[in-house]
PDB file of C-alpha atoms in Angstrom:
ATOM      1  CA  PHE A 286      19.550  51.761 143.880  1.00  0.00           C
ATOM      2  CA  HIS A 287      21.332  53.419 141.006  1.00  0.00           C
ATOM      3  CA  GLU A 288      22.786  52.709 137.923  1.00  0.00           C
ATOM      4  CA  HIS A 289      26.659  53.804 138.120  1.00  0.00           C
ATOM      5  CA  LYS A 290      26.433  57.318 136.242  1.00  0.00           C
ATOM      6  CA  GLY A 291      30.064  58.619 137.560  1.00  0.00           C
ATOM      7  CA  VAL A 292      31.049  60.173 140.381  1.00  0.00           C
ATOM      8  CA  SER A 293      29.376  63.594 139.941  1.00  0.00           C
ATOM      9  CA  ALA A 294      25.877  61.358 139.802  1.00  0.00           C
ATOM     10  CA  THR A 295      26.884  59.350 142.528  1.00  0.00           C
ATOM     11  CA  ARG A 296      27.370  62.314 145.175  1.00  0.00           C
ATOM     12  CA  ASN A 297      24.149  64.121 143.719  1.00  0.00           C
ATOM     13  CA  ALA A 298      22.347  60.756 144.986  1.00  0.00           C
ATOM     14  CA  CYS A 299      24.331  61.089 148.174  1.00  0.00           C
ATOM     15  CA  LEU A 300      22.917  64.264 148.792  1.00  0.00           C
ATOM     16  CA  ASP A 301      19.734  63.475 147.486  1.00  0.00           C
ATOM     17  CA  TYR A 302      19.956  60.477 150.599  1.00  0.00           C
ATOM     18  CA  ALA A 303      21.194  62.620 153.014  1.00  0.00           C
ATOM     19  CA  THR A 304      19.532  63.858 156.068  1.00  0.00           C
ATOM     20  CA  ALA A 305      22.123  66.310 157.951  1.00  0.00           C
ATOM     21  CA  ASP A 306      21.973  69.795 158.298  1.00  0.00           C
ATOM     22  CA  TYR A 307      25.916  69.593 156.873  1.00  0.00           C
ATOM     23  CA  VAL A 308      27.630  67.322 154.775  1.00  0.00           C
ATOM     24  CA  MET A 309      30.829  66.516 153.082  1.00  0.00           C
ATOM     25  CA  PHE A 310      32.189  64.302 150.136  1.00  0.00           C
ATOM     26  CA  CYS A 311      35.004  62.997 150.923  1.00  0.00           C
ATOM     27  CA  ASP A 312      36.963  60.084 148.490  1.00  0.00           C
ATOM     28  CA  ALA A 313      36.264  56.523 149.141  1.00  0.00           C
ATOM     29  CA  ASP A 314      40.541  56.013 150.710  1.00  0.00           C
ATOM     30  CA  ASP A 315      40.618  59.198 152.077  1.00  0.00           C
ATOM     31  CA  MET A 316      40.757  59.697 155.985  1.00  0.00           C
ATOM     32  CA  PHE A 317      40.278  62.667 158.865  1.00  0.00           C
ATOM     33  CA  TYR A 318      43.837  63.215 159.471  1.00  0.00           C
ATOM     34  CA  ASN A 319      43.701  63.394 162.891  1.00  0.00           C
ATOM     35  CA  ALA A 320      41.362  62.510 165.680  1.00  0.00           C
ATOM     36  CA  CYS A 321      40.293  66.286 165.987  1.00  0.00           C
ATOM     37  CA  GLY A 322      38.888  66.973 162.514  1.00  0.00           C
ATOM     38  CA  LEU A 323      35.290  66.452 163.953  1.00  0.00           C
ATOM     39  CA  TYR A 324      35.311  69.043 166.368  1.00  0.00           C
ATOM     40  CA  ILE A 325      37.495  70.964 164.100  1.00  0.00           C
ATOM     41  CA  VAL A 326      33.915  71.465 161.924  1.00  0.00           C
ATOM     42  CA  PHE A 327      31.439  71.464 164.476  1.00  0.00           C
ATOM     43  CA  ARG A 328      33.434  74.374 166.699  1.00  0.00           C
ATOM     44  CA  GLU A 329      32.322  75.994 163.245  1.00  0.00           C
ATOM     45  CA  ILE A 330      29.256  74.777 162.875  1.00  0.00           C
ATOM     46  CA  GLU A 331      28.488  76.222 166.414  1.00  0.00           C
ATOM     47  CA  ASN A 332      30.408  79.342 165.744  1.00  0.00           C
ATOM     48  CA  GLY A 333      27.221  80.464 164.033  1.00  0.00           C
ATOM     49  CA  GLY A 334      27.471  77.879 161.484  1.00  0.00           C
ATOM     50  CA  PHE A 335      28.762  78.515 157.555  1.00  0.00           C
ATOM     51  CA  ASP A 336      26.983  78.345 154.279  1.00  0.00           C
ATOM     52  CA  SER A 337      30.700  77.030 152.984  1.00  0.00           C
ATOM     53  CA  LEU A 338      33.532  75.535 154.817  1.00  0.00           C
ATOM     54  CA  VAL A 339      36.683  75.314 153.090  1.00  0.00           C
ATOM     55  CA  SER A 340      40.089  74.567 154.706  1.00  0.00           C
ATOM     56  CA  ALA A 341      43.301  73.335 154.105  1.00  0.00           C
ATOM     57  CA  PHE A 342      44.542  70.233 153.887  1.00  0.00           C
ATOM     58  CA  ILE A 343      47.107  67.083 154.219  1.00  0.00           C
ATOM     59  CA  GLU A 344      48.576  65.370 151.067  1.00  0.00           C
ATOM     60  CA  GLU A 345      50.116  62.210 151.394  1.00  0.00           C
ATOM     61  CA  SER A 346      53.271  61.817 148.749  1.00  0.00           C
ATOM     62  CA  ARG A 347      55.478  59.022 148.388  1.00  0.00           C
ATOM     63  CA  ASP A 348      59.836  60.273 148.266  1.00  0.00           C
ATOM     64  CA  PRO A 349      60.212  59.235 144.133  1.00  0.00           C
ATOM     65  CA  VAL A 350      63.549  57.571 145.442  1.00  0.00           C
ATOM     66  CA  THR A 351      62.821  55.849 148.801  1.00  0.00           C
ATOM     67  CA  LYS A 352      59.201  55.217 148.157  1.00  0.00           C
ATOM     68  CA  ILE A 353      59.453  56.612 152.094  1.00  0.00           C
ATOM     69  CA  PRO A 354      55.762  58.569 153.010  1.00  0.00           C
ATOM     70  CA  VAL A 355      56.621  62.244 152.372  1.00  0.00           C
ATOM     71  CA  TYR A 356      53.090  64.593 153.488  1.00  0.00           C
ATOM     72  CA  VAL A 357      52.380  68.201 152.118  1.00  0.00           C
ATOM     73  CA  ASN A 358      50.768  70.942 153.191  1.00  0.00           C
ATOM     74  CA  HIS A 359      47.973  72.241 151.283  1.00  0.00           C
ATOM     75  CA  ASP A 360      46.372  75.811 150.899  1.00  0.00           C
ATOM     76  CA  MET A 361      42.714  76.349 150.673  1.00  0.00           C
ATOM     77  CA  ASP A 362      41.827  75.579 147.248  1.00  0.00           C
ATOM     78  CA  SER A 363      39.296  75.401 144.805  1.00  0.00           C
ATOM     79  CA  THR A 364      39.808  72.814 142.648  1.00  0.00           C
ATOM     80  CA  PHE A 365      39.786  69.605 145.172  1.00  0.00           C
ATOM     81  CA  VAL A 366      36.720  67.756 146.651  1.00  0.00           C
ATOM     82  CA  HIS A 367      39.166  67.692 149.933  1.00  0.00           C
ATOM     83  CA  GLY A 368      38.319  69.609 153.440  1.00  0.00           C
ATOM     84  CA  LYS A 369      34.947  71.245 152.068  1.00  0.00           C
ATOM     85  CA  VAL A 370      31.927  71.078 154.029  1.00  0.00           C
ATOM     86  CA  HIS A 371      28.627  72.659 153.029  1.00  0.00           C
ATOM     87  CA  ARG A 372      25.437  73.099 155.176  1.00  0.00           C
ATOM     88  CA  ARG A 373      22.597  71.500 152.896  1.00  0.00           C
ATOM     89  CA  GLN A 374      19.627  73.655 153.297  1.00  0.00           C
ATOM     90  CA  TYR A 375      22.272  75.756 151.308  1.00  0.00           C
ATOM     91  CA  LEU A 376      23.264  73.789 148.936  1.00  0.00           C
ATOM     92  CA  ILE A 377      19.323  72.867 148.218  1.00  0.00           C
ATOM     93  CA  ASP A 378      17.644  76.855 148.048  1.00  0.00           C
ATOM     94  CA  ASN A 379      20.486  77.181 145.558  1.00  0.00           C
ATOM     95  CA  ASN A 380      19.957  74.306 143.783  1.00  0.00           C
ATOM     96  CA  ILE A 381      23.619  73.818 143.830  1.00  0.00           C
ATOM     97  CA  ARG A 382      24.578  70.170 142.232  1.00  0.00           C
ATOM     98  CA  TRP A 383      27.765  68.127 140.600  1.00  0.00           C
ATOM     99  CA  ASN A 384      27.499  68.146 137.244  1.00  0.00           C
ATOM    100  CA  GLU A 385      26.746  65.100 136.022  1.00  0.00           C
ATOM    101  CA  LYS A 386      28.035  65.483 132.645  1.00  0.00           C
ATOM    102  CA  LEU A 387      31.935  65.527 134.328  1.00  0.00           C
ATOM    103  CA  THR A 388      33.879  63.246 135.736  1.00  0.00           C
ATOM    104  CA  ILE A 389      37.330  64.322 135.071  1.00  0.00           C
ATOM    105  CA  HIS A 390      38.246  67.495 137.283  1.00  0.00           C
ATOM    106  CA  GLU A 391      34.696  68.297 138.517  1.00  0.00           C
ATOM    107  CA  ASP A 392      35.166  69.351 141.834  1.00  0.00           C
ATOM    108  CA  SER A 393      36.431  72.572 140.828  1.00  0.00           C
ATOM    109  CA  TYR A 394      32.877  73.179 138.858  1.00  0.00           C
ATOM    110  CA  PHE A 395      30.935  72.299 142.304  1.00  0.00           C
ATOM    111  CA  ASN A 396      33.346  73.577 144.602  1.00  0.00           C
ATOM    112  CA  CYS A 397      33.460  77.091 143.228  1.00  0.00           C
ATOM    113  CA  LEU A 398      30.131  77.411 142.400  1.00  0.00           C
ATOM    114  CA  CYS A 399      29.125  76.698 146.305  1.00  0.00           C
ATOM    115  CA  GLN A 400      31.974  79.741 147.177  1.00  0.00           C
ATOM    116  CA  ARG A 401      30.694  82.013 144.895  1.00  0.00           C
ATOM    117  CA  LEU A 402      27.314  81.944 145.846  1.00  0.00           C
ATOM    118  CA  ALA A 403      27.560  81.055 149.892  1.00  0.00           C
ATOM    119  CA  LYS A 404      26.465  84.141 151.893  1.00  0.00           C
ATOM    120  CA  GLU A 405      28.242  82.755 154.818  1.00  0.00           C
ATOM    121  CA  LEU A 406      32.104  81.559 153.778  1.00  0.00           C
ATOM    122  CA  LYS A 407      34.666  80.133 156.320  1.00  0.00           C
ATOM    123  CA  HIS A 408      38.267  79.424 155.823  1.00  0.00           C
ATOM    124  CA  SER A 409      40.148  76.600 158.248  1.00  0.00           C
ATOM    125  CA  GLN A 410      44.011  76.931 158.384  1.00  0.00           C
ATOM    126  CA  THR A 411      43.903  73.799 160.299  1.00  0.00           C
ATOM    127  CA  SER A 412      44.179  71.045 158.072  1.00  0.00           C
ATOM    128  CA  PHE A 413      41.426  68.155 159.031  1.00  0.00           C
ATOM    129  CA  TYR A 414      41.507  66.184 156.168  1.00  0.00           C
ATOM    130  CA  LEU A 415      44.016  63.851 154.529  1.00  0.00           C
ATOM    131  CA  TRP A 416      44.222  62.813 151.285  1.00  0.00           C
ATOM    132  CA  LYS A 417      45.735  59.651 151.475  1.00  0.00           C
ATOM    133  CA  TRP A 418      48.479  57.629 149.039  1.00  0.00           C
ATOM    134  CA  ARG A 419      46.894  55.402 146.565  1.00  0.00           C
ATOM    135  CA  ASP A 420      49.261  53.229 144.506  1.00  0.00           C
ATOM    136  CA  ALA A 421      46.534  52.825 141.540  1.00  0.00           C
ATOM    137  CA  SER A 422      45.171  56.077 141.755  1.00  0.00           C
ATOM    138  CA  VAL A 423      45.561  57.554 138.159  1.00  0.00           C
ATOM    139  CA  CYS A 424      46.870  61.015 139.018  1.00  0.00           C
ATOM    140  CA  ARG A 425      49.451  60.371 141.512  1.00  0.00           C
ATOM    141  CA  HIS A 426      51.279  57.243 138.993  1.00  0.00           C
ATOM    142  CA  ASP A 427      50.652  58.715 135.927  1.00  0.00           C
ATOM    143  CA  PRO A 428      53.520  61.294 135.161  1.00  0.00           C
ATOM    144  CA  LYS A 429      51.102  62.395 131.927  1.00  0.00           C
ATOM    145  CA  TYR A 430      47.364  63.078 133.925  1.00  0.00           C
ATOM    146  CA  ILE A 431      47.645  66.520 133.686  1.00  0.00           C
ATOM    147  CA  LEU A 432      48.386  66.418 130.267  1.00  0.00           C
ATOM    148  CA  LYS A 433      45.848  63.788 128.809  1.00  0.00           C
ATOM    149  CA  THR A 434      43.119  66.069 131.473  1.00  0.00           C
ATOM    150  CA  TYR A 435      43.413  69.654 130.606  1.00  0.00           C
ATOM    151  CA  ASN A 436      40.921  69.236 128.044  1.00  0.00           C
ATOM    152  CA  ASN A 437      38.774  68.279 131.217  1.00  0.00           C
ATOM    153  CA  MET A 438      39.599  71.482 133.312  1.00  0.00           C
ATOM    154  CA  LEU A 439      38.365  73.283 130.165  1.00  0.00           C
ATOM    155  CA  ASP A 440      34.921  71.268 130.300  1.00  0.00           C
ATOM    156  CA  SER A 441      35.057  72.037 133.656  1.00  0.00           C
ATOM    157  CA  ASN A 442      35.669  75.714 133.850  1.00  0.00           C
ATOM    158  CA  GLU A 443      33.305  75.931 130.672  1.00  0.00           C
ATOM    159  CA  SER A 444      30.143  74.483 132.483  1.00  0.00           C
ATOM    160  CA  LEU A 445      31.240  76.491 135.301  1.00  0.00           C
ATOM    161  CA  VAL A 446      31.306  79.588 133.765  1.00  0.00           C
ATOM    162  CA  ASP A 447      27.705  78.984 131.872  1.00  0.00           C
ATOM    163  CA  GLU A 448      26.651  78.559 135.026  1.00  0.00           C
ATOM    164  CA  LEU A 449      27.143  82.015 136.511  1.00  0.00           C
ATOM    165  CA  LEU A 450      26.287  83.514 133.573  1.00  0.00           C
ATOM    166  CA  ARG A 451      22.594  81.810 133.453  1.00  0.00           C
ATOM    167  CA  ARG A 452      22.303  82.609 137.372  1.00  0.00           C
ATOM    168  CA  ASP A 453      23.275  86.343 135.962  1.00  0.00           C
ATOM    169  CA  ARG A 454      26.542  86.525 137.979  1.00  0.00           C
ATOM    170  CA  GLN A 455      28.812  88.164 135.175  1.00  0.00           C
ATOM    171  CA  GLN A 456      31.605  89.784 137.397  1.00  0.00           C
ATOM    172  CA  ASP A 457      32.366  85.624 138.829  1.00  0.00           C
ATOM    173  CA  ALA A 458      31.504  84.608 135.197  1.00  0.00           C
ATOM    174  CA  ILE A 459      34.377  86.925 133.788  1.00  0.00           C
ATOM    175  CA  PHE A 460      37.257  85.823 137.047  1.00  0.00           C
ATOM    176  CA  TYR A 461      36.756  82.065 136.300  1.00  0.00           C
ATOM    177  CA  ALA A 462      36.602  82.895 132.426  1.00  0.00           C
ATOM    178  CA  VAL A 463      39.752  85.342 131.654  1.00  0.00           C
ATOM    179  CA  SER A 464      41.513  82.850 134.850  1.00  0.00           C
ATOM    180  CA  MET A 465      41.225  79.870 132.906  1.00  0.00           C
ATOM    181  CA  ILE A 466      42.138  81.505 129.620  1.00  0.00           C
ATOM    182  CA  TYR A 467      45.842  82.650 131.211  1.00  0.00           C
ATOM    183  CA  ASP A 468      45.402  79.502 133.354  1.00  0.00           C
ATOM    184  CA  ALA A 469      46.202  77.506 130.032  1.00  0.00           C
ATOM    185  CA  TYR A 470      48.995  80.034 128.406  1.00  0.00           C
ATOM    186  CA  PHE A 471      51.326  79.981 131.312  1.00  0.00           C
ATOM    187  CA  THR A 472      50.515  76.442 131.039  1.00  0.00           C
ATOM    188  CA  MET A 473      51.569  76.071 127.762  1.00  0.00           C
ATOM    189  CA  ASN A 474      55.141  77.106 128.573  1.00  0.00           C
ATOM    190  CA  LYS A 475      55.732  74.120 131.098  1.00  0.00           C
ATOM    191  CA  ASP A 476      58.798  72.158 129.577  1.00  0.00           C
ATOM    192  CA  GLU A 477      56.679  68.771 129.760  1.00  0.00           C
ATOM    193  CA  TRP A 478      54.047  70.575 127.315  1.00  0.00           C
ATOM    194  CA  LEU A 479      56.739  71.971 125.328  1.00  0.00           C
ATOM    195  CA  ASN A 480      58.604  68.699 124.902  1.00  0.00           C
ATOM    196  CA  GLN A 481      58.806  67.529 121.701  1.00  0.00           C
ATOM    197  CA  GLU A 482      57.429  63.621 122.888  1.00  0.00           C
ATOM    198  CA  ASN A 483      53.978  65.501 124.289  1.00  0.00           C
ATOM    199  CA  LEU A 484      53.520  67.434 121.138  1.00  0.00           C
ATOM    200  CA  ASN A 485      49.764  65.480 120.257  1.00  0.00           C
ATOM    201  CA  TYR A 486      48.669  66.169 123.812  1.00  0.00           C
ATOM    202  CA  ARG A 487      49.801  70.248 123.279  1.00  0.00           C
ATOM    203  CA  HIS A 488      47.930  70.264 119.894  1.00  0.00           C
ATOM    204  CA  ALA A 489      44.471  68.492 121.288  1.00  0.00           C
ATOM    205  CA  THR A 490      44.595  70.896 124.289  1.00  0.00           C
ATOM    206  CA  GLU A 491      44.689  74.176 122.084  1.00  0.00           C
ATOM    207  CA  ARG A 492      42.507  72.636 119.476  1.00  0.00           C
ATOM    208  CA  ARG A 493      40.150  72.693 122.446  1.00  0.00           C
ATOM    209  CA  PHE A 494      41.260  75.865 123.919  1.00  0.00           C
ATOM    210  CA  ARG A 495      40.354  77.045 120.457  1.00  0.00           C
ATOM    211  CA  ASP A 496      37.050  76.964 120.748  1.00  0.00           C
ATOM    212  CA  TYR A 497      37.058  77.731 124.450  1.00  0.00           C
ATOM    213  CA  TRP A 498      38.718  81.403 123.430  1.00  0.00           C
ATOM    214  CA  PHE A 499      36.027  82.331 120.667  1.00  0.00           C
ATOM    215  CA  LYS A 500      33.206  81.760 123.066  1.00  0.00           C
ATOM    216  CA  TYR A 501      34.730  83.420 125.649  1.00  0.00           C
ATOM    217  CA  LYS A 502      36.799  85.996 123.724  1.00  0.00           C
ATOM    218  CA  THR A 503      33.993  89.385 124.271  1.00  0.00           C
ATOM    219  CA  LEU A 504      34.236  87.807 128.123  1.00  0.00           C
ATOM    220  CA  HIS A 505      38.026  88.745 128.306  1.00  0.00           C
ATOM    221  CA  ASP A 506      37.976  91.635 126.476  1.00  0.00           C
ATOM    222  CA  SER A 507      35.541  93.093 128.772  1.00  0.00           C
ATOM    223  CA  VAL A 508      37.728  92.898 131.742  1.00  0.00           C
ATOM    224  CA  SER A 509      39.648  96.424 132.388  1.00  0.00           C
ATOM    225  CA  GLN A 510      43.741  96.328 131.867  1.00  0.00           C
ATOM    226  CA  ASP A 511      43.915  96.753 136.112  1.00  0.00           C
ATOM    227  CA  VAL A 512      41.928  93.350 136.645  1.00  0.00           C
ATOM    228  CA  ARG A 513      43.347  91.563 133.662  1.00  0.00           C
ATOM    229  CA  ALA A 514      47.091  92.125 135.467  1.00  0.00           C
ATOM    230  CA  HIS A 515      46.037  91.443 139.256  1.00  0.00           C
ATOM    231  CA  ILE A 516      44.774  87.977 137.927  1.00  0.00           C
ATOM    232  CA  ILE A 517      47.489  87.483 135.206  1.00  0.00           C
ATOM    233  CA  MET A 518      50.068  88.010 138.769  1.00  0.00           C
ATOM    234  CA  GLY A 519      48.150  85.653 140.712  1.00  0.00           C
ATOM    235  CA  ILE A 520      48.223  83.121 138.276  1.00  0.00           C
ATOM    236  CA  LYS A 521      52.186  83.900 137.185  1.00  0.00           C
ATOM    237  CA  ASN A 522      53.212  83.162 140.097  1.00  0.00           C
ATOM    238  CA  ARG A 523      51.702  80.346 140.823  1.00  0.00           C
ATOM    239  CA  MET A 524      52.689  78.707 137.792  1.00  0.00           C
ATOM    240  CA  TYR A 525      56.720  80.060 138.740  1.00  0.00           C
ATOM    241  CA  GLY A 526      56.042  77.716 141.438  1.00  0.00           C
ATOM    242  CA  GLU A 527      55.491  74.722 139.804  1.00  0.00           C
ATOM    243  CA  GLY A 528      57.842  74.968 137.442  1.00  0.00           C
ATOM    244  CA  MET A 529      57.510  76.864 134.809  1.00  0.00           C
ATOM    245  CA  VAL A 530      60.605  79.986 134.167  1.00  0.00           C
ATOM    246  CA  LEU A 531      59.656  81.632 131.102  1.00  0.00           C
ATOM    247  CA  GLU A 532      56.798  82.344 128.312  1.00  0.00           C
ATOM    248  CA  THR A 533      58.759  81.146 124.806  1.00  0.00           C
ATOM    249  CA  GLN A 534      56.347  83.646 123.043  1.00  0.00           C
ATOM    250  CA  THR A 535      54.006  85.992 124.333  1.00  0.00           C
ATOM    251  CA  PHE A 536      50.053  85.857 125.195  1.00  0.00           C
ATOM    252  CA  ALA A 537      48.976  88.382 121.430  1.00  0.00           C
ATOM    253  CA  GLU A 538      51.163  85.676 119.414  1.00  0.00           C
ATOM    254  CA  TRP A 539      50.172  82.819 120.878  1.00  0.00           C
ATOM    255  CA  ILE A 540      46.283  83.443 120.977  1.00  0.00           C
ATOM    256  CA  LYS A 541      46.943  84.549 117.212  1.00  0.00           C
ATOM    257  CA  GLN A 542      48.775  81.181 116.890  1.00  0.00           C
ATOM    258  CA  ILE A 543      45.492  79.544 118.239  1.00  0.00           C
ATOM    259  CA  GLU A 544      42.982  81.703 116.049  1.00  0.00           C
ATOM    260  CA  SER A 545      44.543  80.377 113.212  1.00  0.00           C
ATOM    261  CA  MET A 546      44.262  76.832 113.914  1.00  0.00           C
ATOM    262  CA  GLU A 547      41.570  74.445 111.736  1.00  0.00           C
ATOM    263  CA  GLY A 548      38.358  73.840 114.186  1.00  0.00           C
TER     264      GLY A 548
END
C-alpha cells in the first residue's frame, strides 16, 4: 500500500507492479467500447507489436436539454489518457514515467513523451475505448473547467518541454513550446475568455503565461517563419472548430501586453 499522492503517482505505482508485456492506463469509470476492444489491441501486438498505440475513442456525453446520452467520436489525440497502449519495456528502457508534480492535464505530458520517443508508433482508426459519462466529473459539469485549469495545462506543457530539452530533443521541445504559445494566444480570443465575468481567470492565466513566454521566447524566435505558419494554421483551424470567430488583437499586440504585465 502507498500513501495517496495523486493520479500520476498512482499510475507510476501501478506501472512498477505491472508484469505484462503491454500496459494501458484507464480512468476508473471508463471501459472498452465494444467486445472487440481487446481483439483490436492484440491484433496490433501480433502484427509486429509497437512501442505505443494511439487510437480514436468514443466520448459519452449528454444532450444539454433532454439529458439523453450522446456519443461523440474523437480522433486520435495527445491530450487524453483514453485509447493509449504502451509496451512496458519501452517505458522502462526510456525511463518514461508520469510526472508526479502534475495532477491536472497530466495526460498530455505522458502521452506526448511516449509518442515522441517511440520508434514504433501505431495508430488505430477503430475506437475501442469509451470515455464514460459521470455526473460528478468536474471537467463535464463545470462550464468553467478550462478557465480554471488552463494554468495547469501550461504547467504540464512546461514540464514536457523541459524534459525534452533534458533529453536533447531540441526540435521536439521547440514544437511543443511554440504550439503552446499560439494555443494560449488563440484561446484568449474565445468568447468565454473575453467575457467580462471571466476576467479574473483571464488575468491569472495571462500572468502565468508571462512566465512561460519569457522562459521560452528564445525557442519561439528560433523557429523559421514557414514552420511557425504551419503550427499556427493547425491550431487556428482547431480553434475555429471550437468556436473562436476572430482575433481581437494581433499576436504581436498581445505579446506586448503580456510583457508589460507585472510579474
